[in-house]
Coordinates of C-alpha atoms and ligand atoms in Angstrom, one line a residue:
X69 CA 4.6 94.6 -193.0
X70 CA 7.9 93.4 -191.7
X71 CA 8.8 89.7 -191.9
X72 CA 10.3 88.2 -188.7
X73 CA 12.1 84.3 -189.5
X74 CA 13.4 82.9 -186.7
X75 CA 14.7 79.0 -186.0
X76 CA 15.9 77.3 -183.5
X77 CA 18.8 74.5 -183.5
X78 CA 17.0 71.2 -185.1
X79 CA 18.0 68.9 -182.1
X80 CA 19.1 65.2 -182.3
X81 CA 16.2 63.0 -181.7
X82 CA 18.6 60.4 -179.7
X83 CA 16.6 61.4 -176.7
X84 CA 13.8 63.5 -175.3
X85 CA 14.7 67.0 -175.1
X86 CA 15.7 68.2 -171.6
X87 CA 15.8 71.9 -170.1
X88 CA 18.7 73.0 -172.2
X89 CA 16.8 72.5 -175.3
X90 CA 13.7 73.7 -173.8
X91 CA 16.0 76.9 -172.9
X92 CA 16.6 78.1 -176.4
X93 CA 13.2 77.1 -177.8
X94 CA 11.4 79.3 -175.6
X95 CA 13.3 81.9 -175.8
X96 CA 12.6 81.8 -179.5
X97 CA 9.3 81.1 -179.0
X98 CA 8.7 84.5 -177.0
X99 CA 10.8 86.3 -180.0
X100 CA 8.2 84.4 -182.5
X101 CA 5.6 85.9 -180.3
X102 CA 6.8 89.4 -179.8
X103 CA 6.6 89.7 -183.3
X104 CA 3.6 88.4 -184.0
X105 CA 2.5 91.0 -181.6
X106 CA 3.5 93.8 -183.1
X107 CA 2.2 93.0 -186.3
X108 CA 5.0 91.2 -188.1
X109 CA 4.9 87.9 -190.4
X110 CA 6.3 85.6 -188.6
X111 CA 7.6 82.2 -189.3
X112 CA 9.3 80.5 -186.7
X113 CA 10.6 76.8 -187.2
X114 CA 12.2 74.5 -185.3
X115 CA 12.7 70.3 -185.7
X116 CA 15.3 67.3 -185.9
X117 CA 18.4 66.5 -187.0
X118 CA 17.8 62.3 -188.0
X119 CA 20.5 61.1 -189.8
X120 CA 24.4 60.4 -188.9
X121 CA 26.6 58.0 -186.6
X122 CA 25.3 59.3 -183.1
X123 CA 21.4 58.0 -184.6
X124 CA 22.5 55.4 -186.2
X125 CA 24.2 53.8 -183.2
X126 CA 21.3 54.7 -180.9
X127 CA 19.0 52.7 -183.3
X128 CA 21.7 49.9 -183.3
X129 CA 21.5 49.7 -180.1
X130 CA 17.5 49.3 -179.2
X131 CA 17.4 46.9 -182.3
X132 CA 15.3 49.4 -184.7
X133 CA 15.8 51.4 -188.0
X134 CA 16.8 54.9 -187.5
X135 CA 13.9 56.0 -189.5
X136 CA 11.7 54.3 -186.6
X137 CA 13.3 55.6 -183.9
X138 CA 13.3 59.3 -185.8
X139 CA 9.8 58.8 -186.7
X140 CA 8.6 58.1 -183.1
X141 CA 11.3 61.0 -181.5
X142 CA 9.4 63.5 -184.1
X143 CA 6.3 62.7 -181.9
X144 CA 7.7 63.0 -178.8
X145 CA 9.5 65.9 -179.2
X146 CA 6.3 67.6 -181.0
X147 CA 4.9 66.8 -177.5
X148 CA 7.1 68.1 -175.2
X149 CA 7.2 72.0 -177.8
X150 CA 3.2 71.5 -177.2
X151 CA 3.4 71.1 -173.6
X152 CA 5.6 74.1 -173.3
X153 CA 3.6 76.1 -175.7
X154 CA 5.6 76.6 -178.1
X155 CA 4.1 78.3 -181.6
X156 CA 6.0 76.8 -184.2
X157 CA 4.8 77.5 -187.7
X158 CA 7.1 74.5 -189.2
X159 CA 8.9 71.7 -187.4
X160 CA 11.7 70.4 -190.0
X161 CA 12.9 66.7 -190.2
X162 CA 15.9 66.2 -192.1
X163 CA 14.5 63.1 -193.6
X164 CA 11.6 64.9 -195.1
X165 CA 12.0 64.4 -198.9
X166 CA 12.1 68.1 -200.2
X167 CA 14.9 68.6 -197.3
X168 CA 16.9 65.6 -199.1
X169 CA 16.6 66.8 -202.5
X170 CA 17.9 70.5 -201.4
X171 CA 20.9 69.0 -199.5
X172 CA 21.6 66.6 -203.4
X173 CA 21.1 69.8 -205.1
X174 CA 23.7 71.8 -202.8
X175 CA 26.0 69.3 -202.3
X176 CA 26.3 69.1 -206.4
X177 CA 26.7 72.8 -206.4
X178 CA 29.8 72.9 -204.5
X179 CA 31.0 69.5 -206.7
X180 CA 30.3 71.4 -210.1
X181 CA 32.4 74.7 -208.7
X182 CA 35.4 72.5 -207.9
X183 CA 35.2 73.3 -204.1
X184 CA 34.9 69.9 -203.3
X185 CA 37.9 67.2 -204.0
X186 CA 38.6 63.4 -202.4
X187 CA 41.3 62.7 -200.2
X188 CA 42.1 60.7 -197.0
X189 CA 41.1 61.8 -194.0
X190 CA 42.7 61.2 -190.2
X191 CA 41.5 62.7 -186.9
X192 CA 39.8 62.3 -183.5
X193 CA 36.1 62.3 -183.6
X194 CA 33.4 62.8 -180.9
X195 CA 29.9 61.1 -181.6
X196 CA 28.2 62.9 -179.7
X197 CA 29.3 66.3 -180.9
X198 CA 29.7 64.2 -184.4
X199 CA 32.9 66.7 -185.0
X200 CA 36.4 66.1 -185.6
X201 CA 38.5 67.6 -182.9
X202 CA 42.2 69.1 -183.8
X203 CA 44.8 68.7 -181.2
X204 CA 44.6 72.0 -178.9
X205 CA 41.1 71.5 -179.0
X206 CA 40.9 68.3 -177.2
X207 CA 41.6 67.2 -173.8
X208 CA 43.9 64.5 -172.8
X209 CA 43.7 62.5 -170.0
X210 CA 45.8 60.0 -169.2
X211 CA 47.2 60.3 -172.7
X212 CA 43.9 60.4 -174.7
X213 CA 42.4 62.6 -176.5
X214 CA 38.9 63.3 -174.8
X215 CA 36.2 65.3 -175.9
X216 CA 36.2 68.7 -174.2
X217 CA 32.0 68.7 -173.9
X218 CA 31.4 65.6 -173.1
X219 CA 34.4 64.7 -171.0
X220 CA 34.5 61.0 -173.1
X221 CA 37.1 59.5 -175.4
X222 CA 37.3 60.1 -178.8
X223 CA 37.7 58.3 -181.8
X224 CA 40.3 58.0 -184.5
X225 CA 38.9 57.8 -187.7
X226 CA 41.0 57.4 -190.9
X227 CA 39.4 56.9 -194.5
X228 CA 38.9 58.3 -197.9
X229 CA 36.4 61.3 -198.1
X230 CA 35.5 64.4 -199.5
X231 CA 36.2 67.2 -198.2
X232 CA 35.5 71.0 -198.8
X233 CA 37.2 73.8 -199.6
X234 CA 36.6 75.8 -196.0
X235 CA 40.2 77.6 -196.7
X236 CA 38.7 79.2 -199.9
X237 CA 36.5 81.7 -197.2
X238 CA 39.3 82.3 -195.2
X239 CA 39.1 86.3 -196.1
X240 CA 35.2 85.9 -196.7
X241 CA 35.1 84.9 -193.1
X242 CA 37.5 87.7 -191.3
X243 CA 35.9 90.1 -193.1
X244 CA 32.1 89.4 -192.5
X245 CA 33.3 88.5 -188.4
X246 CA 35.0 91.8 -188.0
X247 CA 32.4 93.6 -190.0
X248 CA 29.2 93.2 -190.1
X249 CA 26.8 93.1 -186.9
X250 CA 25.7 89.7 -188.0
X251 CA 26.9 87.4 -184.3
X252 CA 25.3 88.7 -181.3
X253 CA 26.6 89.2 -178.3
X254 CA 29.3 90.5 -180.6
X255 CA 31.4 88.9 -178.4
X256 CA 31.3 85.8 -179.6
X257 CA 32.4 86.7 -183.1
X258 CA 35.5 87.9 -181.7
X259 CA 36.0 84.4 -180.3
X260 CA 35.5 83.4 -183.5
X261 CA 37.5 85.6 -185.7
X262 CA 40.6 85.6 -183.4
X263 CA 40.3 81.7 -183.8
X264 CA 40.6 81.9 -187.6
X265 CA 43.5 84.8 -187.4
X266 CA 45.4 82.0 -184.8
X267 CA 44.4 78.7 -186.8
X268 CA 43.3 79.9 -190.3
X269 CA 40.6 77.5 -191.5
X270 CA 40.8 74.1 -192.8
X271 CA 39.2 71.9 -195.5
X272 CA 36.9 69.6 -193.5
X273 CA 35.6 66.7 -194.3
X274 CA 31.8 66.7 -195.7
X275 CA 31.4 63.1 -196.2
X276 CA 31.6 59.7 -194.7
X277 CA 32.0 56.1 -196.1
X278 CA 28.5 54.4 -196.8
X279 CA 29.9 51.3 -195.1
X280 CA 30.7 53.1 -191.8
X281 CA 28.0 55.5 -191.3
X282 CA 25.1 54.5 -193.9
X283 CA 22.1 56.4 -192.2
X284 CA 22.9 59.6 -194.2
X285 CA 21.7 61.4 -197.3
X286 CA 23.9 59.6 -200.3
X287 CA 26.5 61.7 -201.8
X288 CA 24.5 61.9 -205.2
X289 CA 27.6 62.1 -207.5
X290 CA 29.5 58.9 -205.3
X291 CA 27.3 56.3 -203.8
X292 CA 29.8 55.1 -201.7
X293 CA 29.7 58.2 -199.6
X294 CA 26.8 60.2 -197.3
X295 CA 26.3 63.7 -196.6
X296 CA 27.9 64.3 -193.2
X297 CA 25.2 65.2 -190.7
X298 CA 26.4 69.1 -189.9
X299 CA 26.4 69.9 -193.9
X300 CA 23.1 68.1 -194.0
X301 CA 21.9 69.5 -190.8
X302 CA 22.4 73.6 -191.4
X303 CA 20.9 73.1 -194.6
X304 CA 17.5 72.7 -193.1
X305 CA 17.5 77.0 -192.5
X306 CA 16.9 77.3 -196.2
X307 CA 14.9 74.6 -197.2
X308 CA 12.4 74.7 -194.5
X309 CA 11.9 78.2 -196.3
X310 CA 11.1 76.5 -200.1
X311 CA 15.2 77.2 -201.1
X312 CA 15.4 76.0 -204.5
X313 CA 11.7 74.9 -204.3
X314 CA 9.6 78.0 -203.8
X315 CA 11.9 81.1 -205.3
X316 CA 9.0 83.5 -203.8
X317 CA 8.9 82.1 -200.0
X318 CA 13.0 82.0 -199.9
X319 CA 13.6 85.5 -201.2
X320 CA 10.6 86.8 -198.7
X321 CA 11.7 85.0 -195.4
X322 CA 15.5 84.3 -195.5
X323 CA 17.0 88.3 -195.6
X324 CA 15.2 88.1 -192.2
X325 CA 16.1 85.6 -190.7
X326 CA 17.4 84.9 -187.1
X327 CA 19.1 81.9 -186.0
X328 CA 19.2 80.9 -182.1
X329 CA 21.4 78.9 -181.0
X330 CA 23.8 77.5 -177.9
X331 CA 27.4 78.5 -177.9
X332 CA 28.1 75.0 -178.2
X333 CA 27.5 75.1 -181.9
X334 CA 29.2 78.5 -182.8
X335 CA 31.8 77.2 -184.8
X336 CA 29.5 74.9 -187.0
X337 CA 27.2 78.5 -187.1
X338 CA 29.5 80.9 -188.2
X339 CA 33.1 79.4 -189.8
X340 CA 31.4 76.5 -191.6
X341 CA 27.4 77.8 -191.7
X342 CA 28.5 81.4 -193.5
X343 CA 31.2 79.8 -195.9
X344 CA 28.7 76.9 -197.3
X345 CA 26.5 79.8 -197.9
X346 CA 29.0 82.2 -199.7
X347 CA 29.5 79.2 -201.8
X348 CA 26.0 78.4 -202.6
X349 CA 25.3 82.5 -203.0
X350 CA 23.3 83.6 -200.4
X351 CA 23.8 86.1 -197.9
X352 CA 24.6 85.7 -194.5
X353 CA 22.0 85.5 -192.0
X354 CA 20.9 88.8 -190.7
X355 CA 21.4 87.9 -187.1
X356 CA 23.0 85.0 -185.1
X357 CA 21.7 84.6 -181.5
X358 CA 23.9 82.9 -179.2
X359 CA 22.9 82.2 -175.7
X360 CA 25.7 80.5 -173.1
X361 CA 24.7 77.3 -170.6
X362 CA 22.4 76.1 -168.4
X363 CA 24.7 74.3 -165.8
X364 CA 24.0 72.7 -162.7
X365 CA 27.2 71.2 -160.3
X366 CA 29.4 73.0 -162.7
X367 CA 28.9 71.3 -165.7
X368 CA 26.9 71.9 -168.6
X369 CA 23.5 70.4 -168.3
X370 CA 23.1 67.3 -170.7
X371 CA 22.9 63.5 -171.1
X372 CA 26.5 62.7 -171.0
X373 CA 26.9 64.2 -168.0
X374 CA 24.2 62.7 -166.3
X375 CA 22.7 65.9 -164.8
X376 CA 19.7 66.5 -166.7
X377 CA 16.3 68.4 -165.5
X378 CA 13.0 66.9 -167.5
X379 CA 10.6 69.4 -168.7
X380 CA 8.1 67.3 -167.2
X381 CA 9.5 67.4 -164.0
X382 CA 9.4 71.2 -164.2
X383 CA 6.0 71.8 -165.6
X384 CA 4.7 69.6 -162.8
X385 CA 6.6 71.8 -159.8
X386 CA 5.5 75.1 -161.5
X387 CA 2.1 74.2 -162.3
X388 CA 1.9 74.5 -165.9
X389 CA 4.2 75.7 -169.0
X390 CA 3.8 79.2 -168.2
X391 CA 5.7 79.1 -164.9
X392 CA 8.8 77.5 -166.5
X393 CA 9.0 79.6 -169.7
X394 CA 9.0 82.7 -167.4
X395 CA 11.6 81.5 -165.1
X396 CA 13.9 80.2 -168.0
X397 CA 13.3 83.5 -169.6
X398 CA 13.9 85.5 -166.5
X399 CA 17.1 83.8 -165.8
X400 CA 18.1 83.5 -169.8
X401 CA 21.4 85.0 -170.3
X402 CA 23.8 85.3 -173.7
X403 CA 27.2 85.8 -172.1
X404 CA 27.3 84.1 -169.1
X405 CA 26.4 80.3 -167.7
X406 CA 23.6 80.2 -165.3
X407 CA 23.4 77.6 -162.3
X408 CA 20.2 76.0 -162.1
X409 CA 18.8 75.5 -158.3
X410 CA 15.3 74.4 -156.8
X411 CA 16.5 77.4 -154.6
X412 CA 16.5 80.2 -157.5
X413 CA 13.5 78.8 -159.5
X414 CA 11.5 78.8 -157.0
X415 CA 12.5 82.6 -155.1
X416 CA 11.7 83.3 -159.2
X417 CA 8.2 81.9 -159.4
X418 CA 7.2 82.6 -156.0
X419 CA 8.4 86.2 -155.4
X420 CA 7.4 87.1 -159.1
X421 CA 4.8 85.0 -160.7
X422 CA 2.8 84.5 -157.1
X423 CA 3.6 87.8 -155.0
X424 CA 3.7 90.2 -157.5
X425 CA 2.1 89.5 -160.5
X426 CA -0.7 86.9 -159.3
X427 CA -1.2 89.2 -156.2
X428 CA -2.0 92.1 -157.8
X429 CA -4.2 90.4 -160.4
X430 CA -6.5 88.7 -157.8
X431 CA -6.4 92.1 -155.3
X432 CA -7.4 94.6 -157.8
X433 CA -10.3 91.4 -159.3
X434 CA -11.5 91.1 -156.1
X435 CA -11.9 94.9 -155.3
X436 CA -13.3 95.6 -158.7
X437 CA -15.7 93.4 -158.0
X438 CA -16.6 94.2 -154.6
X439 CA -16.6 97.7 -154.8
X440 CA -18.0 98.5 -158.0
X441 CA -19.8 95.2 -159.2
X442 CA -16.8 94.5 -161.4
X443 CA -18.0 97.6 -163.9
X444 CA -15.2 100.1 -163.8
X445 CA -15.8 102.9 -166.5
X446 CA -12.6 105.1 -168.2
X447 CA -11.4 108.0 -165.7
X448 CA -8.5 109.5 -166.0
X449 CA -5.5 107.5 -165.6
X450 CA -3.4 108.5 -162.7
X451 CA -0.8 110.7 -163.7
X452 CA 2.5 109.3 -162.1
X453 CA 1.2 105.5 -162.2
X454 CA 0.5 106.7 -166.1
X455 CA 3.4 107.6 -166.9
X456 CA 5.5 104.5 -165.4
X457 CA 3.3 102.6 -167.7
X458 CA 4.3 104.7 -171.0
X459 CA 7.8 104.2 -169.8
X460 CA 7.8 100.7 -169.3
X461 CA 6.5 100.0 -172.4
X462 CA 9.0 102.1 -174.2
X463 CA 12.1 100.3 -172.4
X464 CA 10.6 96.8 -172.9
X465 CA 10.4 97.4 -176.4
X466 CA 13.6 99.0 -177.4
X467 CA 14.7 95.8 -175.1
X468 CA 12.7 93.4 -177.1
X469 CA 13.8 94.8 -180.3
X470 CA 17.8 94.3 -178.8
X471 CA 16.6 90.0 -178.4
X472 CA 17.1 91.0 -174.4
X473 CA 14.3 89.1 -173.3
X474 CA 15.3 89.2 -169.4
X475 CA 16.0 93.0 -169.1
X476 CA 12.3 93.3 -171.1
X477 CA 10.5 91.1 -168.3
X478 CA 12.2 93.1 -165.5
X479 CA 10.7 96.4 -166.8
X480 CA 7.6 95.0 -166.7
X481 CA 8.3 93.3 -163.0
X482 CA 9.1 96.4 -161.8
X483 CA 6.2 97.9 -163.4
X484 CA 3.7 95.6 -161.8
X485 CA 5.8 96.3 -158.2
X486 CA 5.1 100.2 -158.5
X487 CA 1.3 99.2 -159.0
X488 CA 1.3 97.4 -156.0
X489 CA 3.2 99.9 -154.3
X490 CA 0.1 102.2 -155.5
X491 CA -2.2 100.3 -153.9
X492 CA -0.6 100.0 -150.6
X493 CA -0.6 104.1 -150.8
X494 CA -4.1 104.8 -152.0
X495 CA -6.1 102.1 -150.2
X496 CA -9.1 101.8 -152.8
X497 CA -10.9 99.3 -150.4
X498 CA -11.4 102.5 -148.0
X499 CA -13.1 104.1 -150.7
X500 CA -16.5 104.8 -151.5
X501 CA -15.6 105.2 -155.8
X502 CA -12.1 104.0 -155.9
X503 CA -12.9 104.4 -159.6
X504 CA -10.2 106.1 -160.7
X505 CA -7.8 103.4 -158.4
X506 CA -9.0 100.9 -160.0
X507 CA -9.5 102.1 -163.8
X508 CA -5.2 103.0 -163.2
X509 CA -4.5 99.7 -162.1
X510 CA -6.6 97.7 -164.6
X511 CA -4.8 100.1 -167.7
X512 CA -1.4 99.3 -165.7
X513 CA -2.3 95.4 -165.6
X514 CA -3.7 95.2 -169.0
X515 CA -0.2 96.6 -170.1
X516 CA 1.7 94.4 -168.0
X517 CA -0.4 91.5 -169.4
X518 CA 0.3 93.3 -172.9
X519 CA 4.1 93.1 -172.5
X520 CA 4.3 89.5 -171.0
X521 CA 2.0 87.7 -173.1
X522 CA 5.0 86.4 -175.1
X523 CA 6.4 84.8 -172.3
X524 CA 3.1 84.0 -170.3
X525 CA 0.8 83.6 -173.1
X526 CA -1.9 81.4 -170.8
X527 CA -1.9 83.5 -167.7
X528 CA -2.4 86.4 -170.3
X529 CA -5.5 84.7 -171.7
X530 CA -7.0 84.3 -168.1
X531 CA -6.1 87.7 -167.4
X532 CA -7.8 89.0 -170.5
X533 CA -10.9 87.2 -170.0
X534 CA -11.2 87.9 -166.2
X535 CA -11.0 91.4 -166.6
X536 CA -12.6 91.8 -170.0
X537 CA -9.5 93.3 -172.2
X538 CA -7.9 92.7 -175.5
X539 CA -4.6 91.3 -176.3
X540 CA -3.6 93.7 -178.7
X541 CA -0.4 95.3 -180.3
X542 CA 1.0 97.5 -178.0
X543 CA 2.4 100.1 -180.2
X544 CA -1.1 100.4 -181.5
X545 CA -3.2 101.3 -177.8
X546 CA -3.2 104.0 -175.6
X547 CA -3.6 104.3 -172.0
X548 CA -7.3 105.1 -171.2
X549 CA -8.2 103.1 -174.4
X550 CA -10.7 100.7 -172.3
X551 CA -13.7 102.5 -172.2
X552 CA -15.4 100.1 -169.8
X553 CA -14.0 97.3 -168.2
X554 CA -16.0 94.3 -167.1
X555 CA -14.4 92.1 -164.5
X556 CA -15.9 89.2 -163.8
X557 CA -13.2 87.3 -161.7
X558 CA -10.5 87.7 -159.6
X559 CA -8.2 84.7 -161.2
X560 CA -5.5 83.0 -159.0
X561 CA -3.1 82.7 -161.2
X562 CA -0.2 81.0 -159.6
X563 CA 0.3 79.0 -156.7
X564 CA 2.9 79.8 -154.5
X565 CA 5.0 77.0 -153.2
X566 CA 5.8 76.4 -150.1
X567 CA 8.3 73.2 -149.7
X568 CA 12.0 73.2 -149.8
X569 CA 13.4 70.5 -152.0
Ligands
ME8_836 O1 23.8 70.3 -181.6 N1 22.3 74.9 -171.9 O2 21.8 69.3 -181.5 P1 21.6 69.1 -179.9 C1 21.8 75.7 -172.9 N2 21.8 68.7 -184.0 N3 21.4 75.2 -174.1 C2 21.5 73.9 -174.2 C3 22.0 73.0 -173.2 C4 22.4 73.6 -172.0 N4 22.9 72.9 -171.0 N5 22.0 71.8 -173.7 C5 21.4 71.8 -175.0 C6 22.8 69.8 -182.1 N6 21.2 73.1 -175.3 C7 22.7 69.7 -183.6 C8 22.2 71.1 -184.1 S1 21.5 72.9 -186.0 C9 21.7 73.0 -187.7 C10 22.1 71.2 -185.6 C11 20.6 73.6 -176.6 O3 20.4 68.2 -179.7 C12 21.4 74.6 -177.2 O4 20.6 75.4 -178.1 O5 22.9 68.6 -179.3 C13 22.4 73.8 -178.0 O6 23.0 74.6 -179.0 C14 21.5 72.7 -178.6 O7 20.6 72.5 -177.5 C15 22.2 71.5 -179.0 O8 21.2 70.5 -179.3

């Protein structure tokens, strides 16, 4: 059996997650559930980063302990992953005790090989990205330094810390970017790599002063200090998976794992994520998957800048979590920043999820029913339809195997246009034993269904018990493997809408 670990970005609780966040969770939802499909093991966690400044000052500023406001964002965002569907095997907290003790134990690690020293610190920081930013990699305005995301002024922060020996991996680093396939699109390690040959790479500072930012993990060999959040934060990928806890679970999931995440966070992914783990002797991740931006008036969607969609807003305008995790899917892109309209969501949902899926659904359910009782025995599979099924199946997966979750659902929309196409051509309702019309369309469907369940898992279900098939593994059925098939409704399965917002 092969084992499939995937995670997602653990996402600071300071707010409710928004469409961005619900951008890269779904997508690695639908890899989570691709996998599953095709027999794999799975385990596919995502969860919270609690601790640091940008927490701490949020807490501050309602009047309540972090740990209360982390503790009530863990519900909330366990809600919103619920409402959308999402098939998490673990949801990590980076307060959860066996997290803390791994981040100690690491931390020490680096101490006891002399990577880590104390010295004083000075640079411009950004809470909300809680990183330092180097000049060329800040803005100015009017003088300033400003922080290139979220467009607001930074800080200057100078103090004693500790920092860690980041230059030591300069050649690790090079090497492993230039090398091996680890970053996809490959692209991005390029950006990466030609960032270090320009800059080299710097210590950086792993630690802050207790008296400054105390809502941390404590530095376990200087009280005085805490872990800084991003050291603490990455760490999660190998404790969530029993790292220096469960020997067994560690060695099983992490040579498998896959790591999604925004380009936002490359840097703290590759440079920083790949050199911590040199030091602590593990291997790189097997594959990094970086998507690029939801935007929306040219700016990247998010709270600073005030332009954020709700994922309530969206599950209520497309009907129900299905709707959005297709459209997000269908527009998901790794290169290249997409604009988010009413305009484009909607053309999406109706033209795809209404016209051409729903339709055909509920045409061939109501002819099945109405011409044959709904009991439409195995015939041969027409031959050309047939083969557009085989296919489509072969292109989604080789496309599913490649993370290209888009490309896969437009094989599978095209698919579903040919069968309605087919029925336009061979007019079953004219026929006295559209048999074979129908048994072709229903294998055709049931595939369709097949492919998109990991992105529609709830129409999938309604489509499977409507027409009486099973959601199985699709490398494992053959066309004309549903010897009878029992339709017992003709499901509408998405509303079309009509208003322009
Ligand atoms: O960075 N478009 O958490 P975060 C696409 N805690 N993706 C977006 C997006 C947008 N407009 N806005 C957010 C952190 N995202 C750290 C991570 S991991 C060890 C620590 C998604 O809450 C995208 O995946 O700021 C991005 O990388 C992530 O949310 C940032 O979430």
């Amino acid at each position: 059996m092969r084992i499939f670990y995937i995670t997602t970005p653990i996402y600071y609780p300071n707010a409710p997650p928004h469409i961005g966040h619900a951008y890269t969770t779904i997508y690695a939802d639908v890899l989570a559930r691709y996998h599953r499909l095709i027999g794999d093991d799975v385990f596919f966690m995502t969860g919270n980063d609690e601790h640091g400044l940008k927490l701490q000052r949020v807490a501050e500023k309602k009047g309540v302990h972090p740990k209360e406001l982390v503790d009530e964002m863990a519900e909330v965002y366990k809600k919103y992953w619920s409402l959308l569907d999402i098939s998490y095997d673990h949801f990590i907290r980076t307060t959860d005790p066996y997290h803390e003790k791994v981040v100690k134990e690491a931390i020490n690690k680096l101490y006891k090989k002399g990577l880590m020293y104390k010295a004083s610190y000075s640079g411009w920081y950004c809470v909300d990205c809680e990183k330092f930013y180097s000049p060329g990699e800040y803005i100015e305005k009017e003088g300033k330094p400003y922080c290139p995301i979220h467009n607001k002024p930074l800080e200057l922060l100078e103090e004693e810390t500790y920092y860690f020996k980041l230059s030591e991996f300069e050649d690790y680093m090079k090497d492993v970017l230039a090398n091996k396939d680890i970053v996809y699109p490959k692209s991005y390690a390029t950006e990466i790599l030609h960032k270090i040959e320009k800059e080299g790479l710097r210590d950086v500072s792993i630690a802050r002063p207790k008296e400054r930012v105390w809502w941390g993990i404590e530095v376990p060999f200087d009280k005085n200090y805490t872990v800084y959040v991003w050291f603490d934060a990455l760490l999660n990928y190998v404790s969530g998976i029993g790292y220096l806890e469960d020997e067994e679970k560690f060695k099983k999931y992490w040579p498998n794992v896959h790591h999604v995440i925004g380009k936002d966070i490359l840097w703290f992914h590759t440079a920083i994520w790949f050199s911590v783990l040199k030091a602590l002797e593990i291997e790189p991740p097997k594959k990094l998957l970086v998507h690029a931006f939801l935007i929306n008036r040219g700016l990247k969607i998010g709270k600073s800048a005030g332009n954020v969609i709700a994922i309530e807003d969206l599950i209520e305008r497309y009907q129900d979590s299905d709707g959005v995790r297709y459209i997000l899917m269908r527009i998901f892109n790794m290169s290249k920043d997409v604009d988010v309209t009413t305009e484009l969501f909607d053309s999406i949902y109706n033209s795809e999820l209404a016209d051409t899926l729903g339709n055909l659904v509920r045409r061939v359910g109501v002819l099945a029913k109405k011409k044959l009782g709904g009991k439409i025995y195995k015939r041969e599979v027409e031959r050309e339809l047939g083969a557009r099924v085989e296919e489509a199946l072969e292109k989604y997966i080789k496309y599913m195997n490649e993370f290209d979750v888009s490309l896969a659902i437009n094989i599978v929309m095209d698919l579903l246009r040919e069968a309605n196409a087919y029925i336009n051509k061979t007019r079953p309702w004219e026929k006295t034993d559209p048999g074979k019309e129908l048994y072709s369309l229903l294998e055709t469907i049931r595939y369709a269904s097949i492919m998109l369940y990991p992105v529609i898992p709830k129409a999938v279900h309604k489509i499977s018990e409507a027409f009486g098939f099973k959601i199985v593994n699709p490398l494992e059925t053959q066309l004309g493997g549903v010897e009878r098939y029992n339709v017992v409704n003709a499901p509408i399965l998405f509303r079309k809408i009509q208003s322009k917002q």
